CSV table of C-alpha atoms in Angstrom, one decimal:
chain,number,residue,atom,x,y,z
O,125,MET,CA,45.9,-46.6,49.9
O,126,SER,CA,48.9,-46.0,52.1
O,127,LEU,CA,52.2,-44.5,51.0
O,128,PRO,CA,54.4,-47.6,51.7
O,129,ARG,CA,52.3,-49.8,49.5
O,130,VAL,CA,52.5,-47.3,46.6
O,131,PHE,CA,56.3,-47.2,46.9
O,132,SER,CA,56.6,-51.0,47.0
O,133,ARG,CA,54.4,-51.3,43.9
O,134,ALA,CA,56.5,-48.7,42.0
O,135,CYS,CA,59.7,-50.5,43.0
O,136,ARG,CA,58.4,-53.8,41.7
O,137,LYS,CA,57.4,-52.3,38.4
O,138,ALA,CA,60.8,-50.5,38.0
O,139,ILE,CA,62.7,-53.8,38.7
O,140,ALA,CA,60.5,-55.7,36.3
O,141,ARG,CA,61.1,-53.2,33.5
O,142,SER,CA,64.8,-53.1,34.0
O,143,SER,CA,65.1,-56.9,34.0
O,144,THR,CA,63.0,-57.7,30.9
O,145,PRO,CA,64.6,-57.3,27.4
O,146,ALA,CA,63.3,-54.7,25.0
O,147,LEU,CA,60.5,-56.1,22.6
O,148,PRO,CA,60.4,-55.3,18.9
O,149,GLN,CA,58.1,-52.3,18.4
O,150,CYS,CA,55.9,-51.4,15.3
O,151,SER,CA,57.5,-48.7,13.2
O,152,THR,CA,54.1,-47.3,12.3
O,153,LEU,CA,53.0,-46.4,15.8
O,154,ARG,CA,53.3,-42.8,16.6
O,155,ALA,CA,54.8,-43.2,20.1
O,156,SER,CA,56.1,-46.3,22.0
O,157,TYR,CA,58.0,-46.8,25.2
O,158,THR,CA,61.6,-48.0,24.6
O,159,PRO,CA,63.3,-49.0,27.9
O,160,SER,CA,67.0,-48.3,28.5
O,161,THR,CA,69.4,-50.2,30.7
O,162,SER,CA,70.9,-47.0,32.1
O,163,PHE,CA,67.5,-45.6,33.0
O,164,GLN,CA,66.3,-46.1,36.6
O,165,ARG,CA,63.2,-44.5,37.8
O,166,PRO,CA,64.0,-42.7,41.1
O,167,ILE,CA,62.2,-44.1,44.1
O,168,SER,CA,61.6,-40.7,45.5
O,169,SER,CA,59.0,-39.7,42.8
O,170,THR,CA,56.0,-38.0,44.1
O,171,THR,CA,52.4,-39.4,43.7
O,172,ILE,CA,51.5,-36.5,41.4
O,173,ARG,CA,54.2,-37.3,38.9
O,174,ARG,CA,53.3,-41.0,38.9
O,175,ALA,CA,49.6,-40.2,38.4
O,176,ALA,CA,50.5,-37.8,35.5
O,177,GLU,CA,52.7,-40.5,33.8
O,178,LYS,CA,50.0,-43.1,34.4
O,179,ASN,CA,47.3,-40.8,32.7
O,180,ASP,CA,49.6,-39.7,29.9
O,181,LEU,CA,48.1,-40.9,26.6
O,182,ALA,CA,51.4,-40.6,24.7
O,183,THR,CA,53.1,-43.3,26.8
O,184,GLU,CA,52.3,-46.9,26.1
O,185,ASP,CA,52.9,-49.8,28.4
O,186,PRO,CA,55.2,-52.4,26.8
O,187,GLU,CA,53.0,-55.1,28.3
O,188,PHE,CA,50.2,-54.2,25.9
O,189,SER,CA,52.3,-53.5,22.8
O,190,ILE,CA,51.4,-55.4,19.6
O,191,PRO,CA,54.1,-57.6,18.0
O,192,GLU,CA,55.3,-56.7,14.5
O,193,SER,CA,54.6,-60.1,13.1
O,194,VAL,CA,50.9,-59.8,14.0
O,195,SER,CA,50.2,-56.2,13.2
O,196,MET,CA,52.1,-55.8,9.9
O,197,PRO,CA,49.7,-57.4,7.4
O,198,ALA,CA,46.6,-55.5,8.7
O,199,GLU,CA,48.5,-52.2,8.6
O,200,SER,CA,49.7,-52.8,5.1
O,201,THR,CA,46.2,-53.6,3.8
O,202,SER,CA,44.8,-50.5,5.5
O,203,ASP,CA,47.5,-48.4,3.9
O,204,ASP,CA,46.7,-49.8,0.4
O,205,LEU,CA,43.0,-49.0,0.9
O,206,ASN,CA,43.8,-45.5,1.9
O,207,LEU,CA,46.0,-45.0,-1.1
O,208,ALA,CA,43.3,-46.4,-3.4
O,209,THR,CA,40.7,-44.1,-2.0
O,210,GLU,CA,43.0,-41.1,-2.2
O,211,SER,CA,43.8,-41.8,-5.9
O,212,ALA,CA,40.1,-42.3,-6.7
O,213,GLU,CA,39.3,-39.0,-5.0
O,214,ALA,CA,42.1,-37.3,-6.9
O,215,ASN,CA,40.7,-38.7,-10.2
O,216,GLN,CA,37.2,-37.4,-9.5
O,217,PRO,CA,36.4,-33.9,-10.9
O,218,VAL,CA,35.8,-31.2,-8.4
O,219,PRO,CA,32.0,-30.3,-8.3
O,220,LEU,CA,31.1,-26.7,-9.2
O,221,PRO,CA,29.6,-24.5,-6.6
O,222,TRP,CA,25.8,-23.8,-6.7
O,223,TYR,CA,26.2,-20.3,-8.0
O,224,LEU,CA,28.2,-21.5,-11.0
O,225,GLN,CA,25.8,-24.3,-11.9
O,226,ASN,CA,23.2,-24.0,-14.7
O,227,ARG,CA,19.6,-23.8,-13.6
O,228,PRO,CA,17.7,-27.0,-14.3
O,229,ALA,CA,15.1,-26.9,-17.0
O,230,LEU,CA,11.6,-26.1,-15.7
O,231,SER,CA,9.2,-29.0,-15.8
O,232,PRO,CA,6.3,-28.3,-18.1
O,233,GLN,CA,3.4,-27.2,-16.0
O,234,GLN,CA,-0.2,-28.2,-16.7
O,235,ALA,CA,-1.9,-25.6,-18.8
O,236,ALA,CA,-5.0,-23.8,-17.5
O,237,ILE,CA,-8.3,-25.4,-18.5
O,238,ILE,CA,-10.1,-23.1,-20.9
O,239,PRO,CA,-13.7,-24.2,-21.8
O,240,ASP,CA,-14.9,-24.5,-25.3
O,241,LEU,CA,-16.1,-21.4,-27.1
O,242,PRO,CA,-19.9,-21.1,-27.9
O,243,PRO,CA,-21.0,-21.1,-31.5
O,244,ASN,CA,-20.3,-17.8,-33.5
O,245,PRO,CA,-18.1,-16.3,-30.7
O,246,PRO,CA,-16.9,-12.7,-30.7
O,247,PRO,CA,-13.3,-12.3,-32.1
O,248,LEU,CA,-12.1,-10.9,-28.7
O,249,LEU,CA,-13.5,-13.7,-26.5
O,250,SER,CA,-10.6,-16.2,-27.0
O,251,THR,CA,-8.0,-13.4,-26.1
O,252,LEU,CA,-9.9,-12.6,-22.9
O,253,LEU,CA,-10.1,-16.2,-21.9
O,254,ASP,CA,-6.4,-16.7,-22.4
O,255,TYR,CA,-5.6,-13.6,-20.3
O,256,ILE,CA,-7.9,-14.7,-17.5
O,257,ALA,CA,-6.7,-18.2,-17.3
O,258,ASN,CA,-2.9,-17.8,-17.9
O,259,THR,CA,-2.0,-14.3,-16.9
O,260,ALA,CA,-4.5,-13.5,-14.2
O,261,GLY,CA,-4.4,-17.0,-12.8
O,262,LEU,CA,-8.2,-17.4,-12.3
O,263,ASP,CA,-9.5,-21.0,-12.1
O,264,ASP,CA,-12.8,-22.9,-12.8
O,265,ILE,CA,-13.8,-20.7,-15.8
O,266,ALA,CA,-17.4,-21.2,-17.0
O,267,ILE,CA,-19.1,-19.7,-20.0
O,268,LEU,CA,-22.8,-18.9,-20.1
O,269,ASP,CA,-24.2,-18.0,-23.5
O,270,LEU,CA,-27.3,-15.8,-22.9
O,271,ARG,CA,-27.5,-14.2,-26.4
O,272,HIS,CA,-30.7,-15.9,-27.4
O,273,LEU,CA,-32.7,-15.2,-24.2
O,274,ASP,CA,-36.1,-13.5,-24.9
O,275,PRO,CA,-36.7,-11.2,-23.1
O,276,PRO,CA,-33.0,-10.4,-22.6
O,277,PRO,CA,-31.4,-10.0,-19.1
O,278,ALA,CA,-31.0,-6.7,-17.4
O,279,LEU,CA,-27.3,-6.6,-18.1
O,280,GLY,CA,-28.0,-6.2,-21.8
O,281,PRO,CA,-29.1,-8.1,-24.8
O,282,LYS,CA,-26.8,-10.7,-26.5
O,283,LEU,CA,-25.0,-11.3,-23.3
O,284,ILE,CA,-22.1,-13.7,-22.7
O,285,MET,CA,-21.2,-14.2,-19.0
O,286,LEU,CA,-17.8,-15.6,-17.8
O,287,ILE,CA,-17.6,-17.0,-14.2
O,288,CYS,CA,-14.2,-17.6,-12.6
O,289,THR,CA,-12.7,-18.1,-9.2
O,290,ALA,CA,-9.8,-16.4,-7.4
O,291,ARG,CA,-7.5,-17.9,-4.8
O,292,SER,CA,-8.1,-15.3,-2.1
O,293,GLU,CA,-9.5,-11.8,-1.5
O,294,LYS,CA,-6.2,-10.1,-2.3
O,295,HIS,CA,-5.8,-12.2,-5.5
O,296,LEU,CA,-9.4,-11.2,-6.5
O,297,HIS,CA,-8.7,-7.5,-6.2
O,298,VAL,CA,-5.3,-7.6,-7.8
O,299,ALA,CA,-6.5,-9.7,-10.8
O,300,ALA,CA,-9.6,-7.4,-11.4
O,301,ASP,CA,-7.5,-4.2,-11.2
O,302,ARG,CA,-4.8,-5.5,-13.6
O,303,PHE,CA,-7.5,-6.9,-15.9
O,304,CYS,CA,-9.2,-3.4,-16.2
O,305,ARG,CA,-5.9,-1.8,-16.8
O,306,TYR,CA,-5.1,-4.4,-19.5
O,307,LEU,CA,-8.4,-3.7,-21.3
O,308,ARG,CA,-7.8,0.0,-21.2
O,309,ARG,CA,-4.2,-0.3,-22.4
O,310,GLU,CA,-4.5,-3.0,-25.1
O,311,HIS,CA,-8.1,-2.9,-26.4
O,312,HIS,CA,-9.2,0.7,-25.4
O,313,LEU,CA,-12.2,-0.6,-23.4
O,314,ARG,CA,-13.2,1.1,-20.2
O,315,ALA,CA,-14.6,-1.7,-18.0
O,316,ASN,CA,-16.9,-1.0,-15.1
O,317,ALA,CA,-15.7,-3.2,-12.1
O,318,ALA,CA,-18.4,-3.2,-9.4
O,319,GLY,CA,-17.0,-4.1,-6.0
O,320,LEU,CA,-13.4,-3.4,-6.9
O,321,LEU,CA,-11.4,-1.4,-4.3
O,322,GLY,CA,-8.5,0.8,-5.4
O,323,ARG,CA,-4.8,0.0,-4.9
O,324,ASN,CA,-3.9,0.0,-1.2
O,325,GLU,CA,-7.5,0.9,-0.4
O,326,LEU,CA,-8.3,-2.6,0.9
O,327,LYS,CA,-5.2,-2.4,3.1
O,328,ILE,CA,-6.2,1.0,4.5
O,329,LYS,CA,-9.7,-0.1,5.3
O,330,LEU,CA,-8.6,-3.3,7.0
O,331,ARG,CA,-6.2,-1.4,9.1
O,332,ARG,CA,-8.9,1.1,10.1
O,333,LYS,CA,-11.3,-1.8,10.9
O,334,ALA,CA,-8.7,-3.5,13.1
O,335,LYS,CA,-8.0,-0.2,15.0
O,336,ARG,CA,-11.7,0.3,15.5
O,337,MET,CA,-12.2,-3.3,16.8
O,338,LYS,CA,-9.2,-2.8,19.1
O,339,MET,CA,-10.8,0.3,20.6
O,340,LEU,CA,-14.2,-1.5,21.0
O,341,ALA,CA,-12.4,-4.4,22.8
O,342,ASN,CA,-10.7,-1.9,25.2
O,343,VAL,CA,-14.1,-0.6,26.3
O,344,GLY,CA,-15.6,-4.1,26.6
O,345,ALA,CA,-17.7,-4.2,23.5
O,346,ILE,CA,-18.5,-7.5,21.7
O,347,GLU,CA,-17.8,-8.1,18.0
O,348,GLN,CA,-21.1,-8.0,16.0
O,349,GLY,CA,-20.1,-11.1,13.9
O,350,ASN,CA,-19.6,-11.4,10.2
O,351,ILE,CA,-21.5,-8.4,8.9
O,352,ASP,CA,-21.2,-6.8,5.5
O,353,ASP,CA,-19.1,-3.8,6.1
O,354,GLY,CA,-18.3,-3.2,2.4
O,355,ILE,CA,-14.7,-4.2,2.7
O,356,ARG,CA,-14.7,-7.9,1.9
O,357,THR,CA,-17.0,-8.2,-1.0
O,358,ASN,CA,-15.6,-11.5,-2.3
O,359,TRP,CA,-17.3,-10.7,-5.6
O,360,ILE,CA,-16.4,-8.3,-8.5
O,361,CYS,CA,-18.6,-7.9,-11.5
O,362,CYS,CA,-16.6,-6.5,-14.5
O,363,THR,CA,-18.8,-5.2,-17.3
O,364,LEU,CA,-17.0,-4.6,-20.6
O,365,GLY,CA,-19.9,-3.3,-22.6
O,366,LYS,CA,-20.5,-3.9,-26.3
O,367,ILE,CA,-17.7,-5.5,-28.4
O,368,GLU,CA,-17.6,-6.5,-32.0
O,369,ALA,CA,-19.8,-9.6,-32.7
O,370,HIS,CA,-19.2,-12.4,-35.1
O,371,PRO,CA,-20.0,-11.6,-38.8
O,372,GLU,CA,-22.6,-14.4,-38.9
O,373,ASP,CA,-24.1,-13.4,-35.5
O,374,VAL,CA,-26.5,-10.7,-36.8
O,375,ASP,CA,-29.7,-11.8,-35.0
O,376,MET,CA,-31.0,-9.4,-32.4
O,377,PRO,CA,-33.7,-10.7,-30.0
O,378,GLY,CA,-36.9,-8.6,-30.4
O,379,ASP,CA,-35.7,-6.6,-33.4
O,380,ASN,CA,-38.8,-7.7,-35.4
O,381,VAL,CA,-41.3,-6.8,-32.8
O,382,LYS,CA,-43.0,-3.4,-33.0
O,383,GLU,CA,-44.3,-3.0,-29.5
O,384,PHE,CA,-41.4,-4.7,-27.6
O,385,VAL,CA,-41.5,-4.9,-23.8
O,386,GLY,CA,-38.2,-5.4,-22.0
O,387,PHE,CA,-34.5,-4.4,-22.2
O,388,ARG,CA,-33.3,-4.0,-25.8
O,389,ASP,CA,-30.6,-2.1,-27.7
O,390,ILE,CA,-30.8,-2.3,-31.5
O,391,THR,CA,-27.2,-1.4,-32.0
O,392,PRO,CA,-25.2,-4.5,-33.1
O,393,GLY,CA,-22.6,-6.1,-30.8
O,394,VAL,CA,-22.2,-8.5,-27.9
O,395,ASN,CA,-22.1,-7.6,-24.2
O,396,ILE,CA,-19.4,-9.3,-22.1
O,397,VAL,CA,-19.6,-9.6,-18.3
O,398,ILE,CA,-16.9,-11.3,-16.1
O,399,GLN,CA,-18.0,-12.5,-12.7
O,400,MET,CA,-15.0,-13.0,-10.4
O,401,PHE,CA,-15.6,-14.8,-7.0
O,402,THR,CA,-13.8,-16.4,-4.2
O,403,ASP,CA,-14.6,-20.1,-3.5
O,404,GLU,CA,-17.0,-19.4,-0.6
O,405,LYS,CA,-18.8,-16.5,-2.4
O,406,ARG,CA,-19.2,-18.5,-5.6
O,407,ALA,CA,-20.7,-21.5,-3.8
O,408,GLU,CA,-23.0,-19.1,-1.9
O,409,THR,CA,-24.2,-17.2,-5.0
O,410,ASP,CA,-24.4,-20.2,-7.4
O,411,LEU,CA,-24.9,-18.2,-10.6
O,412,GLU,CA,-24.5,-21.3,-12.7
O,413,THR,CA,-27.6,-22.9,-11.2
O,414,LEU,CA,-29.6,-19.6,-11.6
O,415,TRP,CA,-28.7,-18.9,-15.2
O,416,GLY,CA,-28.7,-22.6,-16.1
O,417,GLY,CA,-32.4,-22.8,-15.1
O,418,VAL,CA,-33.1,-19.7,-17.1
O,419,LEU,CA,-31.4,-21.2,-20.1
O,420,ARG,CA,-33.3,-24.5,-19.7
O,421,THR,CA,-36.6,-22.7,-19.5
O,422,GLY,CA,-35.8,-20.7,-22.6
O,423,ASP,CA,-34.8,-23.8,-24.5
O,424,ARG,CA,-37.9,-25.6,-23.4
O,425,LYS,CA,-40.1,-22.7,-24.6
O,426,ASP,CA,-38.3,-22.6,-27.9
O,427,ARG,CA,-38.7,-26.3,-28.3
O,428,VAL,CA,-42.5,-26.1,-27.5
O,429,ALA,CA,-42.8,-23.2,-30.0
O,430,GLU,CA,-41.0,-25.2,-32.7
O,431,GLU,CA,-43.2,-28.2,-32.1
O,432,ARG,CA,-46.4,-26.1,-32.4
O,433,LEU,CA,-45.0,-24.5,-35.5
O,434,ARG,CA,-44.3,-27.9,-36.9
O,435,GLU,CA,-47.8,-29.1,-36.1
O,436,LEU,CA,-49.3,-26.0,-37.7
O,437,GLU,CA,-47.2,-26.6,-40.9
O,438,GLU,CA,-48.3,-30.2,-41.0
O,439,SER,CA,-52.0,-29.2,-40.6
O,440,LEU,CA,-51.6,-26.7,-43.4
O,441,ASP,CA,-50.0,-29.3,-45.6
O,442,GLU,CA,-52.9,-31.7,-44.9
O,443,GLU,CA,-55.5,-29.0,-45.8
O,444,GLU,CA,-53.7,-28.2,-49.0
O,445,LEU,CA,-53.6,-31.9,-49.9
O,446,GLU,CA,-57.4,-32.2,-49.2
O,447,GLU,CA,-58.1,-29.2,-51.3
O,448,GLU,CA,-56.0,-30.6,-54.1
O,449,GLU,CA,-57.9,-33.9,-53.9
O,450,GLU,CA,-61.3,-32.1,-54.0
O,451,GLU,CA,-60.2,-30.2,-57.1
O,452,GLU,CA,-59.0,-33.4,-58.7
O,453,GLU,CA,-62.4,-35.0,-58.0
O,454,GLU,CA,-64.3,-32.0,-59.5
O,455,ILE,CA,-62.1,-32.1,-62.6
O,456,ASP,CA,-62.8,-35.9,-62.9
O,457,GLU,CA,-66.6,-35.3,-62.7
O,458,VAL,CA,-66.4,-32.6,-65.3
O,459,ASP,CA,-64.5,-34.9,-67.6
O,460,GLU,CA,-67.0,-37.7,-67.1
O,461,LYS,CA,-69.9,-35.3,-67.9
O,462,LEU,CA,-68.2,-34.2,-71.0
O,463,ALA,CA,-67.5,-37.8,-72.0
O,464,THR,CA,-71.2,-39.0,-71.7
O,465,PRO,CA,-73.6,-38.2,-74.7
O,466,ARG,CA,-76.2,-35.4,-74.6
O,467,ALA,CA,-79.2,-37.8,-74.7
O,468,LEU,CA,-78.1,-39.6,-71.6
O,469,ARG,CA,-77.6,-36.4,-69.8
O,470,ARG,CA,-81.1,-35.1,-70.8
O,471,ALA,CA,-82.7,-38.4,-69.6
O,472,GLU,CA,-80.8,-38.1,-66.3
O,473,LYS,CA,-82.1,-34.5,-65.9
O,474,GLU,CA,-85.7,-35.6,-66.6
O,475,LYS,CA,-85.5,-38.4,-64.1
O,476,ALA,CA,-84.1,-36.1,-61.5
O,477,ALA,CA,-87.0,-33.6,-62.1
O,478,ALA,CA,-89.7,-36.3,-61.9
O,479,LEU,CA,-88.3,-37.6,-58.6
O,480,ALA,CA,-88.3,-34.0,-57.2
O,481,LYS,CA,-92.0,-33.5,-58.2
O,482,THR,CA,-93.0,-36.8,-56.5
O,483,THR,CA,-91.1,-36.1,-53.4
O,484,GLN,CA,-92.4,-32.5,-53.2
O,485,ALA,CA,-95.2,-32.0,-50.5
O,486,PRO,CA,-98.7,-30.7,-51.6
O,487,PRO,CA,-99.3,-27.0,-51.1
O,488,SER,CA,-101.3,-25.9,-48.0
O,489,PRO,CA,-104.5,-23.8,-48.5
O,490,PRO,CA,-104.0,-20.1,-48.1
O,491,SER,CA,-105.0,-18.6,-44.7
O,492,PRO,CA,-107.6,-15.7,-44.6
O,493,PRO,CA,-106.2,-12.2,-44.0
O,494,PRO,CA,-106.5,-11.1,-40.3
O,495,THR,CA,-109.2,-8.5,-39.5
O,496,PRO,CA,-108.0,-5.3,-37.7
O,497,HIS,CA,-109.4,-4.5,-34.2
O,498,PHE,CA,-109.5,-0.8,-33.0
O,499,THR,CA,-109.7,0.0,-29.3
O,500,LYS,CA,-110.4,3.4,-27.8
O,501,MET,CA,-107.7,4.5,-25.4
O,502,GLN,CA,-108.9,5.4,-21.9
O,503,PRO,CA,-107.1,7.6,-19.5
O,504,SER,CA,-105.4,5.9,-16.6
O,505,ALA,CA,-106.3,6.5,-12.9
O,506,GLY,CA,-103.0,8.1,-12.3
O,507,ASP,CA,-103.0,10.6,-15.1
O,508,VAL,CA,-101.6,13.9,-13.9
O,509,PHE,CA,-103.1,16.0,-16.7
O,510,PRO,CA,-106.8,17.0,-16.2
O,511,PRO,CA,-109.3,16.6,-19.0
O,512,ALA,CA,-109.7,19.4,-21.5
O,513,SER,CA,-113.4,19.9,-20.6
O,514,ASP,CA,-112.7,21.1,-17.1
O,515,THR,CA,-115.0,24.0,-16.1
O,516,ARG,CA,-112.7,25.3,-13.4
O,517,ARG,CA,-110.1,26.2,-15.9
O,518,SER,CA,-112.3,28.8,-17.5
O,519,GLN,CA,-113.0,30.6,-14.3
O,520,GLN,CA,-109.3,30.9,-13.4
O,521,ILE,CA,-108.0,34.5,-13.7
O,522,ARG,CA,-104.3,35.1,-14.3
O,523,ARG,CA,-102.9,37.8,-12.2
O,524,PHE,CA,-99.7,39.8,-12.7
O,525,HIS,CA,-97.3,40.6,-10.1
O,526,SER,CA,-97.9,44.3,-9.3
O,527,VAL,CA,-95.7,44.9,-6.4
O,528,GLY,CA,-94.0,48.3,-6.7
O,529,LEU,CA,-96.4,49.6,-9.4
O,530,ARG,CA,-98.7,52.5,-8.9
O,531,VAL,CA,-101.6,53.3,-11.1
């Protein structure tokens, strides 16, 4: 665009502004252009000043100004709405910051599932189950009652086994360690936890294993796979020993057997064993299936023994009934004999004797006595002893050994 054309356009706009009357402006607008009759824009303005005035946002062109008759109702309604919202916000209470607010009430969590107790349980068993489920946080608790197994298991007679699952290897060791300390502190029981690593011992061993594997990787060795290195056991067997039994639980397996074969301890009490696993190790070991089969076998043997005992008792009852019936029949016969007269009884005896004589076979003639036969014994051909009448024996002279003797 050339400079004469810019000057001509600026001149035309200045003349138009000076000739048009001033329009009424809205009082609510922040800034509006109010022309003056004495104001004349100099023609010698530079292009930079014109461009700055053109791009200025504060100045408004009167050609695009809104009349007061049109814009007044809308502005009044918007002002009313703003005042209403401001008054509503002023009436609302100011919310408290988070550090001054009260904590919300905790929602009731689902209680841990504790299995039913076996018949005649030890007094301490319910306390142990509550600690394992709620304090230690172990899940899937199962109770195996092995008190009536005969022969008893190797862990001890009158055994009750608890099986539970931990969430991880770390949770397993922490729960077992705290459980042993709880037993020693509260109940004065020294539990034997097989497979439990001491505090920070697992961390130290894992760090050493990682360092060893890093050294092997640097020299190009290959990892040997998932081998049992004694660090990750995933299984802890916690044996409590003998605790007080129920007052009614006084039966001891094998206590009435003189020549008992197996594991037995006559001292009263109940052995408690807690088996703690991780999920993978529990599925791999599957102690429930193992001891469940043993319990089913024991129950089946007990049931067969009870059936045989019942059959024996029934047979004895039948024999006793038969003997009683025979005795009653004999008593009836005696009573009948005593009731019949003596003459009838004598006639019956004579008839019985006559029948016996007729039915008796005739006697056979006596056989003659056997005559004895004597035979002279003859020497056999292979007799080593010579006859007594041997002539050569008389001519035999006995000689003495005379070596070394001088006459």
